[in-house]
Coordinates of C-alpha atoms in Angstrom, one line a residue:
X1 CA -13.6 9.0 -8.5
X2 CA -16.3 11.1 -6.5
X3 CA -16.2 12.2 -3.0
X4 CA -19.0 13.0 -1.2
X5 CA -19.1 16.0 1.3
X6 CA -18.3 16.2 4.2
X7 CA -19.5 18.0 7.5
X8 CA -18.6 17.8 10.8
X9 CA -19.9 14.4 12.2
X10 CA -20.9 12.5 15.6
X11 CA -18.4 10.9 18.5
X12 CA -21.4 8.1 17.7
X13 CA -23.1 8.1 14.9
X14 CA -26.7 7.4 13.8
X15 CA -26.9 3.9 13.0
X16 CA -23.0 2.4 13.9
X17 CA -22.6 0.3 16.9
X18 CA -20.1 2.0 19.2
X19 CA -17.8 -1.2 21.2
X20 CA -16.3 1.0 23.6
X21 CA -18.1 4.9 24.7
X22 CA -16.9 7.0 22.2
X23 CA -15.6 4.8 20.2
X24 CA -16.4 3.4 15.7
X25 CA -15.1 0.0 14.1
X26 CA -15.3 1.7 10.4
X27 CA -13.8 -1.2 8.2
X28 CA -12.5 0.2 5.5
X29 CA -13.2 -0.6 1.5
X30 CA -10.9 -1.0 -1.7
X31 CA -10.9 1.4 -4.1
X32 CA -9.2 1.5 -7.6
X33 CA -6.5 4.0 -7.7
X34 CA -4.5 4.7 -11.2
X35 CA -4.2 1.5 -13.2
X36 CA -2.0 -1.0 -11.5
X37 CA -2.9 -0.1 -7.8
X38 CA -5.6 -0.8 -5.0
X39 CA -6.4 1.0 -1.7
X40 CA -8.2 0.5 0.7
X41 CA -10.4 3.7 2.4
X42 CA -10.7 4.2 5.9
X43 CA -11.8 7.8 5.4
X44 CA -14.4 9.6 4.7
X45 CA -17.4 7.4 5.3
X46 CA -21.2 7.8 5.4
X47 CA -20.5 6.2 9.6
X48 CA -16.7 8.8 9.4
X49 CA -16.5 11.1 7.5
X50 CA -12.8 13.1 9.4
X51 CA -11.0 12.4 12.1
X52 CA -9.7 16.5 13.1
X53 CA -8.5 18.0 9.7
X54 CA -8.1 13.8 8.9
X55 CA -10.0 13.5 5.2
X56 CA -8.7 11.1 3.7
X57 CA -7.5 7.8 4.2
X58 CA -6.3 5.1 1.8
X59 CA -4.4 2.5 3.4
X60 CA -2.2 0.3 0.1
X61 CA -0.7 -2.3 0.9
X62 CA 1.8 -5.1 1.2
X63 CA 0.5 -5.9 -2.5
X64 CA 4.0 -7.9 -4.6
X65 CA 5.1 -5.1 -7.5
X66 CA 8.2 -7.6 -8.2
X67 CA 6.8 -8.3 -12.3
X68 CA 4.0 -5.4 -12.0
X69 CA 5.1 -1.5 -12.9
X70 CA 3.2 -0.8 -8.8
X71 CA 1.7 2.6 -8.5
X72 CA 0.4 4.3 -12.2
X73 CA -1.4 7.5 -10.3
X74 CA -0.8 10.5 -13.2
X75 CA -1.1 14.6 -13.4
X76 CA -4.1 15.1 -10.9
X77 CA -4.7 18.8 -9.8
X78 CA -5.5 19.1 -6.2
X79 CA -6.8 22.1 -4.1
X80 CA -7.9 23.3 0.1
X81 CA -5.8 20.7 1.8
X82 CA -1.7 19.2 2.5
X83 CA -1.6 14.8 0.9
X84 CA 0.1 13.6 3.6
X85 CA 2.9 10.1 2.1
X86 CA 4.4 7.2 4.2
X87 CA 6.0 4.5 2.8
X88 CA 6.2 0.5 5.0
X89 CA 7.7 -0.9 1.8
X90 CA 9.1 0.0 -0.7
X91 CA 9.4 3.2 -3.1
X92 CA 7.8 5.9 -5.1
X93 CA 8.7 8.7 -7.6
X94 CA 7.1 13.0 -6.5
X95 CA 6.3 15.7 -8.7
X96 CA 4.9 18.6 -9.0
X97 CA 4.1 21.8 -11.3
X98 CA 6.2 23.3 -8.3
X99 CA 8.5 21.5 -10.1
X100 CA 9.6 19.1 -7.5
X101 CA 10.9 15.6 -8.5
X102 CA 11.8 13.3 -4.6
X103 CA 11.4 10.3 -4.2
X104 CA 9.9 8.5 -0.9
X105 CA 10.8 5.7 1.0
X106 CA 10.4 3.6 4.1
X107 CA 10.7 5.8 7.1
X108 CA 10.7 9.3 4.8
X109 CA 7.4 11.2 4.5
X110 CA 6.2 13.9 1.8
X111 CA 3.9 16.7 2.7
X112 CA 2.0 18.3 -0.3
X113 CA -0.2 21.9 0.8
X114 CA -1.6 22.4 -2.7
X115 CA -3.5 25.9 -1.0
X116 CA -5.4 27.6 -4.0
X117 CA -3.6 25.0 -6.2
X118 CA -1.1 22.5 -7.7
X119 CA -1.2 19.2 -9.7
X120 CA 2.1 16.4 -9.0
X121 CA 2.5 12.6 -10.2
X122 CA 3.5 9.5 -8.4
X123 CA 4.8 7.0 -10.2
X124 CA 6.9 3.7 -8.7
X125 CA 10.5 4.1 -11.2
X126 CA 10.9 1.4 -13.6
X127 CA 13.7 -0.2 -11.4
X128 CA 11.4 -0.7 -7.8
X129 CA 11.9 -2.5 -4.6
X130 CA 9.0 -6.2 -5.2
X131 CA 6.3 -4.8 -2.3
X132 CA 4.8 -1.8 -1.6
X133 CA 3.3 -1.2 1.2
X134 CA 2.0 2.6 3.1
X135 CA -1.2 5.1 3.0
X136 CA -1.8 8.1 1.4
X137 CA -3.4 11.0 3.4
X138 CA -5.6 14.4 3.2
X139 CA -5.6 17.3 6.0
X140 CA -8.0 19.9 5.3
X141 CA -6.8 22.9 5.3
X142 CA -8.7 25.5 6.7
X143 CA -9.6 29.3 5.4
X144 CA -6.0 30.5 7.0
X145 CA -4.5 28.8 5.2
X146 CA -6.6 26.6 2.7
X147 CA -5.7 30.3 -0.7
X148 CA -2.2 30.0 -0.7
X149 CA 0.4 29.3 -2.2
X150 CA 1.6 25.6 -2.4
X151 CA 4.3 23.8 -1.0
X152 CA 6.8 21.2 -1.4
X153 CA 8.1 19.4 1.3
X154 CA 10.4 15.8 2.0
X155 CA 11.6 15.0 5.4
X156 CA 13.9 11.4 6.1
X157 CA 14.6 13.1 9.5
X158 CA 11.5 12.8 12.3
X159 CA 11.7 12.1 15.8
X160 CA 11.6 8.9 17.4
X161 CA 11.5 6.8 21.1
X162 CA 10.6 3.8 23.0
X163 CA 8.3 3.5 25.0
X164 CA 7.5 0.5 26.6
X165 CA 6.8 -2.1 24.2
X166 CA 6.2 0.9 21.6
X167 CA 8.9 2.5 18.7
X168 CA 6.7 5.2 17.4
X169 CA 7.6 7.6 14.6
X170 CA 6.2 11.3 15.2
X171 CA 5.2 12.5 11.2
X172 CA 3.2 15.3 12.0
X173 CA 2.0 17.3 15.4
X174 CA 2.8 17.2 18.3
X175 CA 2.9 14.2 21.3
X176 CA 4.8 13.4 24.5
X177 CA 6.4 16.1 23.8
X178 CA 8.1 15.6 19.9
X179 CA 7.7 17.7 17.8
X180 CA 7.4 16.7 13.4
X181 CA 9.4 19.1 11.4
X182 CA 6.1 19.3 8.9
X183 CA 4.0 22.2 8.5
X184 CA 0.9 21.7 9.2
X185 CA -2.0 24.4 10.6
X186 CA -4.2 23.3 12.8
X187 CA -4.0 20.7 16.0
X188 CA -3.7 17.7 14.8
X189 CA -0.8 14.6 14.5
X190 CA 0.2 12.0 12.8
X191 CA 2.6 8.9 14.0
X192 CA 3.6 5.0 13.2
X193 CA 3.3 2.8 16.5
X194 CA 5.1 -0.6 15.8
X195 CA 5.0 -2.5 18.3
X196 CA 8.2 -4.0 20.0
X197 CA 6.7 -6.8 22.9
X198 CA 3.0 -8.9 24.1
X199 CA 2.9 -6.2 27.3
X200 CA 0.1 -3.7 27.5
X201 CA 1.3 -0.3 27.2
X202 CA -0.3 2.4 27.4
X203 CA 0.0 6.9 25.0
X204 CA -0.4 9.7 26.2
X205 CA -3.2 11.8 24.4
X206 CA -5.5 15.2 24.5
X207 CA -9.1 15.5 25.6
X208 CA -9.5 18.0 23.5
X209 CA -8.6 16.1 20.7
X210 CA -10.0 13.3 18.4
X211 CA -8.5 10.2 17.6
X212 CA -8.3 7.1 15.2
X213 CA -6.1 4.1 14.6
X214 CA -5.3 1.8 11.5
X215 CA -3.8 -1.5 12.1
X216 CA -1.0 -1.6 8.4
X217 CA 0.1 -5.0 9.4
X218 CA 0.1 -7.6 12.5
X219 CA -2.6 -7.4 14.9
X220 CA -3.7 -5.8 18.2
X221 CA -5.7 -4.8 20.8
X222 CA -7.2 -1.4 21.8
X223 CA -8.3 -0.9 25.3
X224 CA -9.9 -3.6 24.3
X225 CA -10.7 -3.8 20.5
X226 CA -9.2 -6.0 18.2
X227 CA -8.6 -4.4 15.5
X228 CA -6.6 -6.1 12.5
X229 CA -5.1 -4.8 9.2
X230 CA -6.5 -2.8 6.8
X231 CA -9.7 -0.9 9.8
X232 CA -9.8 1.5 11.8
X233 CA -10.6 2.6 14.8
X234 CA -12.2 6.0 15.4
X235 CA -12.0 6.6 19.3
X236 CA -13.9 8.9 20.3
X237 CA -12.6 12.5 22.7
X238 CA -12.3 12.6 25.6
X239 CA -9.0 10.6 26.5
X240 CA -6.1 10.5 28.8
X241 CA -5.3 8.4 27.3
X242 CA -5.3 3.8 25.8
X243 CA -3.5 1.3 25.5
X244 CA -1.9 -0.7 23.1
X245 CA -0.9 -4.8 22.7
X246 CA -0.4 -7.1 20.1
X247 CA 1.3 -8.7 18.1
X248 CA 5.7 -8.0 18.5
X249 CA 6.3 -5.9 14.9
X250 CA 2.2 -4.5 14.5
X251 CA 2.7 -1.5 12.5
X252 CA -0.6 1.1 13.2
X253 CA -0.8 4.6 13.0
X254 CA -2.2 6.9 15.0
X255 CA -3.9 9.7 13.5
X256 CA -6.0 12.9 15.8
X257 CA -6.6 16.2 15.8
X258 CA -9.1 19.0 17.7
X259 CA -12.8 18.7 15.8
X260 CA -12.7 20.1 12.5
X261 CA -15.1 23.1 12.7
X262 CA -14.9 24.5 9.3
X263 CA -17.6 22.7 6.6
X264 CA -15.5 21.4 3.7
X265 CA -17.7 19.3 0.3
X266 CA -15.0 17.1 -1.1
X267 CA -14.9 15.8 -5.2
X268 CA -12.6 14.0 -7.2
X269 CA -9.5 15.6 -5.6
X270 CA -10.6 18.7 -4.7
X271 CA -11.5 20.2 -0.8
X272 CA -13.8 24.0 -0.7
X273 CA -17.0 24.7 1.0
X274 CA -19.2 25.0 -1.7
X275 CA -20.2 23.5 -5.0
X276 CA -19.3 26.0 -6.6
X277 CA -16.5 26.3 -6.0
X278 CA -15.7 22.9 -6.9
X279 CA -17.5 23.4 -9.6
X280 CA -14.3 26.3 -10.2
X281 CA -12.0 24.1 -10.0
X282 CA -12.9 21.2 -12.5
X283 CA -13.7 24.7 -14.6
X284 CA -10.0 25.4 -13.4
X285 CA -8.0 22.1 -14.4
X286 CA -10.1 21.1 -17.6
X287 CA -8.4 24.7 -19.6
X288 CA -5.5 24.2 -18.2
X289 CA -5.3 27.7 -15.4
X290 CA -4.4 27.2 -11.9
X291 CA -2.1 23.9 -10.7
X292 CA 0.1 24.5 -13.8
X293 CA 1.9 21.3 -15.9
X294 CA 3.9 18.5 -14.2
X295 CA 7.3 18.5 -16.0
X296 CA 8.6 15.3 -17.5
X297 CA 5.4 13.4 -17.3
X298 CA 2.9 13.3 -20.0

């Protein structure tokens, strides 16, 4: 499926009403992924292409897969990006052309760095949990890293802490004095926030970051704006904090980073800088060059 060209976007895009200064509420739209899974795509959209270096956000589930195959995404290529996979329920088996074979389960993180080129597949094991729920995210690599060697890392031990009415898990980057072990190449943050009470709780932010908040489950109110599952609230720049309240057990995903200033061209699974670069990547994939072979996955 096509990904459209991505360029640095305005804080408040034309034609989109702001729900408060600097904020835009973006609904997801359904996109088929593989043969059996439909995702809600939050980024990119016409109204908002990126949040920091985060250039792609898919939220899937919760889906009942007890009598279904679950996720079945066959080998495919990537360039110029990192994939970040986070599970709330279920299990997915990652394989890639580096030889990695790694299941991911709730509370664990997979980060794959494509560099100049990598191929991978994502499939539910034959015997899998009955519910599948998670997110797949892309981080655009800057010029300094996008032509480097590919890499894959699995993180089962991530920073976790409680702050007022929130349980926080830091996936990537830094926030609130915590730092993730995941390697990133631009200043950014990704964190899961789970509400533990209905008491309003503040979260410190960096004014030089722009932020987005994805509701994955439950119901929440962020600075007076209601955010329902499958929607992304873009919070803009210049904030020192936000305040969240909602139903205990609600799960939110905070994404943020310094605005990404390098222009991007996104098409299919490639992130590049020009049409010619993306076309060359497609030709290499079709010719069996550059990306390698995902072992044990036809």
